[in-house]
mmCIF file of C-alpha atoms in Angstrom:
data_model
loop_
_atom_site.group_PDB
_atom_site.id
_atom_site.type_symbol
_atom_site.label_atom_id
_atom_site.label_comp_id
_atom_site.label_asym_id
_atom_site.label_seq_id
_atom_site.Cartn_x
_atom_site.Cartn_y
_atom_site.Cartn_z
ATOM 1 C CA UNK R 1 -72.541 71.374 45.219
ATOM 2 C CA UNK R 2 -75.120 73.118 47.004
ATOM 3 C CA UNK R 3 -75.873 76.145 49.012
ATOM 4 C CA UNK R 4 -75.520 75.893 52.494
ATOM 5 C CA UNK R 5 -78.882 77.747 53.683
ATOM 6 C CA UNK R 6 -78.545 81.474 55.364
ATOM 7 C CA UNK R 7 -79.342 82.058 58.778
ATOM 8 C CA UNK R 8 -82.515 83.686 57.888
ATOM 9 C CA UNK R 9 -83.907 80.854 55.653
ATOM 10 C CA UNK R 10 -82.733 78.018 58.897
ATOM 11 C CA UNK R 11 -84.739 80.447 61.368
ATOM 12 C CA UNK R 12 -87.893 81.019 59.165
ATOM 13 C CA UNK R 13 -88.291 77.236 58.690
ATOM 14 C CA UNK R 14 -87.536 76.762 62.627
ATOM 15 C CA UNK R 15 -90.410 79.394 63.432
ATOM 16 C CA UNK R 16 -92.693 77.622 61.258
ATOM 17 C CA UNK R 17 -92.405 74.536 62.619
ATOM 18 C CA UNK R 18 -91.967 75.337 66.190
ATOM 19 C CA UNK R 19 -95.275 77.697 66.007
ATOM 20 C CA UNK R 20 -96.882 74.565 64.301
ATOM 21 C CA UNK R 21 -95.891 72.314 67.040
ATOM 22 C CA UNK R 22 -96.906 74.433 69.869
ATOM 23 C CA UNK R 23 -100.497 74.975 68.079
ATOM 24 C CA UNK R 24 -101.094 70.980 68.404
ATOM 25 C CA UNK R 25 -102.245 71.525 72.122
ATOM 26 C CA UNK R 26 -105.198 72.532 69.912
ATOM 27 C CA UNK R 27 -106.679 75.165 72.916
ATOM 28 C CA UNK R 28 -105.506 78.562 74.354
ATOM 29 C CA UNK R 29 -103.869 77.475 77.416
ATOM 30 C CA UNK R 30 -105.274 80.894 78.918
ATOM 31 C CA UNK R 31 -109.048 80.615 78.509
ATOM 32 C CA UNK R 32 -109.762 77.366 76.593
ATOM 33 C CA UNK R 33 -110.331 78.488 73.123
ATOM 34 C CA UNK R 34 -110.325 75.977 70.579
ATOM 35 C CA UNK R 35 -110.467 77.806 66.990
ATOM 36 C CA UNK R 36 -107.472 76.754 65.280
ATOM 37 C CA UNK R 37 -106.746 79.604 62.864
ATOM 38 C CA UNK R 38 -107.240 82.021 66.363
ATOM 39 C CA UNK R 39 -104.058 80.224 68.244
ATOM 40 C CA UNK R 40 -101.298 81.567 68.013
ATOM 41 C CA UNK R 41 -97.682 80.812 69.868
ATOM 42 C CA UNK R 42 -96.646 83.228 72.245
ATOM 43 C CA UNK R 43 -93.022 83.420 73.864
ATOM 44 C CA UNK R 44 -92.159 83.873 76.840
ATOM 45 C CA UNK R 45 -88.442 85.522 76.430
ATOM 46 C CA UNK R 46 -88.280 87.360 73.468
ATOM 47 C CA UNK R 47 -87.773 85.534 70.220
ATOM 48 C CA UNK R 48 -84.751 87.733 69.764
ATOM 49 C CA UNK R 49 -83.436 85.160 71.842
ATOM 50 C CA UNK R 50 -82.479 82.576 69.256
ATOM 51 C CA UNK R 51 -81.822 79.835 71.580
ATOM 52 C CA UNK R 52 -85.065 79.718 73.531
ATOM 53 C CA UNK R 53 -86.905 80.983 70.300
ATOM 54 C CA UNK R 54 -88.165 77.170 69.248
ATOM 55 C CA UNK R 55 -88.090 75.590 72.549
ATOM 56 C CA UNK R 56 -91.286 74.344 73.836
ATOM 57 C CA UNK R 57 -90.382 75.499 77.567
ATOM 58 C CA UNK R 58 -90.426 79.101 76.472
ATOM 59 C CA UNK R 59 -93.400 79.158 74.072
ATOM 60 C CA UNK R 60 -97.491 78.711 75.269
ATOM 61 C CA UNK R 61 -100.447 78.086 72.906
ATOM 62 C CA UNK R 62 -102.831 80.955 73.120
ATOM 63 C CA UNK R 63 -105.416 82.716 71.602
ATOM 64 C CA UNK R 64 -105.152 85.816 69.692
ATOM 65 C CA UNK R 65 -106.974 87.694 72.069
ATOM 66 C CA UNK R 66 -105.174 86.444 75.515
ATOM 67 C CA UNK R 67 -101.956 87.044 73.589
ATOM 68 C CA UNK R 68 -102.970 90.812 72.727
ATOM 69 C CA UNK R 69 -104.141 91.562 76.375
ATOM 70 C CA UNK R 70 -100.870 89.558 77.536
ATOM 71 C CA UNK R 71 -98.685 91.780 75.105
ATOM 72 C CA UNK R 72 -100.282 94.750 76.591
ATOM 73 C CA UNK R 73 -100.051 93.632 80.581
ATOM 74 C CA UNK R 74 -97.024 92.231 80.860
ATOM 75 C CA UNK R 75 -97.649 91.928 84.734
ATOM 76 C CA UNK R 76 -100.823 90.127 83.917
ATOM 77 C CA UNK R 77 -98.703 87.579 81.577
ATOM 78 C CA UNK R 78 -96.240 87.250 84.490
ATOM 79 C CA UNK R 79 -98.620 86.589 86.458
ATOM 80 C CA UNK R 80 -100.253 83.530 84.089
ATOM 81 C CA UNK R 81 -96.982 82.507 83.222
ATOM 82 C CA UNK R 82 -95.758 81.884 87.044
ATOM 83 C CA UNK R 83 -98.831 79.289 87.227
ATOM 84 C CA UNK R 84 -99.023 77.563 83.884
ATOM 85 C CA UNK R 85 -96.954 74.590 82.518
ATOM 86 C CA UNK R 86 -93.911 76.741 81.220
ATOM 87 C CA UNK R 87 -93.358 78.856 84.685
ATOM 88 C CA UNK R 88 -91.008 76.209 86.580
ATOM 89 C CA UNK R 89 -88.592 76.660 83.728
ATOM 90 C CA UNK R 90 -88.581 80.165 83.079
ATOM 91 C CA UNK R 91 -85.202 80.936 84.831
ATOM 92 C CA UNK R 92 -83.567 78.235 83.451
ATOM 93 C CA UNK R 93 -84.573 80.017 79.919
ATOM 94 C CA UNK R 94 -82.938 82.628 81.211
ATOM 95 C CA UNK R 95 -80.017 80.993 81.501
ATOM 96 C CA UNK R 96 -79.959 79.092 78.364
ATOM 97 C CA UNK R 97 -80.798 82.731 76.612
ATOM 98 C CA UNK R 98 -77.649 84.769 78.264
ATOM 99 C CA UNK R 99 -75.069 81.964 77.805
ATOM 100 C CA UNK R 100 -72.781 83.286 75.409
ATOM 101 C CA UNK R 101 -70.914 79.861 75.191
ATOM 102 C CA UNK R 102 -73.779 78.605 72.707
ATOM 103 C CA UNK R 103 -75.379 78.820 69.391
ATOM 104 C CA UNK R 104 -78.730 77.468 68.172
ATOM 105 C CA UNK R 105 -78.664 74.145 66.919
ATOM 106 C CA UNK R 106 -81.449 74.524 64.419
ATOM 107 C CA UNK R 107 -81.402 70.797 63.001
ATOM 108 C CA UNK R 108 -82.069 69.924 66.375
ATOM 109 C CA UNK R 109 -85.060 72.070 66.824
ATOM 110 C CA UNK R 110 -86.611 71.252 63.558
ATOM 111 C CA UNK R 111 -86.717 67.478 63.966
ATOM 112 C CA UNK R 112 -87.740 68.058 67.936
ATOM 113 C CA UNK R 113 -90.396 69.654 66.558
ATOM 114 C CA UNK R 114 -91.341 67.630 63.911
ATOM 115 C CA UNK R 115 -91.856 65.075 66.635
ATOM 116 C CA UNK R 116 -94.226 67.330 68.329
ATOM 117 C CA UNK R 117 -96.209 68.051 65.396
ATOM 118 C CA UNK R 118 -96.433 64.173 63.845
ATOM 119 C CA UNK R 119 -97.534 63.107 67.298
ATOM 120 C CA UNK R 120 -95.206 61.243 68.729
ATOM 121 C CA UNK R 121 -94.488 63.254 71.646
ATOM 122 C CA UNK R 122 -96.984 66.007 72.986
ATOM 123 C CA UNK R 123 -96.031 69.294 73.922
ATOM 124 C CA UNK R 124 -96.708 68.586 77.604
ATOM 125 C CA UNK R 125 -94.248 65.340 77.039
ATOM 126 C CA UNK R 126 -91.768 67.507 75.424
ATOM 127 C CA UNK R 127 -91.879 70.049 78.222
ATOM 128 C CA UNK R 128 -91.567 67.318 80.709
ATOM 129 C CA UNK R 129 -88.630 65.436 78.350
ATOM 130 C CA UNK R 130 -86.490 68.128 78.135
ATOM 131 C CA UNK R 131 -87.054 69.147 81.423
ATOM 132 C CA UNK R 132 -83.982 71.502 82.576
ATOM 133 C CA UNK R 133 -81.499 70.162 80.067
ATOM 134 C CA UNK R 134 -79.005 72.549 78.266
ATOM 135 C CA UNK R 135 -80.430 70.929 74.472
ATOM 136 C CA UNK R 136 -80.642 72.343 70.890
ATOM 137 C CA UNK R 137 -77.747 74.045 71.448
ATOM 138 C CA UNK R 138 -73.926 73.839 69.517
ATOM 139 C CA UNK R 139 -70.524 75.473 70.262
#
């Protein structure tokens, strides 16, 4: 009989893989930058919110240094954020991130992601795909 994992070992493995998937845009989607062990993936809501924490509409690829000025400006990031690929879904986050009615759906997330990072979808696809569906998600 085995060990159902704890909620710490489900989210490291989730991070992992959704920072791994978000790094296969392969550039800062700031300023261009295309050294791989400099990219990082930066969230837009807080990754204290579990349920937007993996999802590719609330994560961009960026450098280390855009995501340090970012960190310190958060006007600056708003102000990026409102323009780039992730800003038409930013309320909708919101909204996925405040509903109480929900848990994380980490299974979900980890093979979504896997997708991502084998190549099947790109994150621009997945973006588009999920689009403003309520998904990864369990009552």
């Amino acid at each position: 009989m085995t060990k159902n994992p704890s909620k710490k070992t489900l989210d490291n493995k989730s991070t992992k893989l959704a920072s791994k998937a978000i790094r296969t845009i392969g550039q800062c989607e700031c300023c261009g930058q295309k050294d791989f062990k400099l990219l990082q993936c930066s969230h837009v809501i807080s990754r204290t919110y579990k349920k937007v924490k993996y999802d590719s509409r609330n994560t961009q690829c960026l450098c280390a240094t855009c995501h340090a000025i970012f960190t310190k400006n958060p006007i600056k990031f708003a102000e990026f954020v409102k323009n780039s690929s992730v800003g038409i879904y930013i309320d909708h986050m919101h909204e996925i991130a405040n509903d109480t009615r929900y848990k994380v759906d980490h299974d979900y997330w980890n093979e979504f992601n896997k997708k991502i990072i084998s190549g099947e979808l790109t994150v621009i696809e997945a973006r588009n795909l999920l689009g403003f569906q309520y998904v990864g998600l369990q009552f």
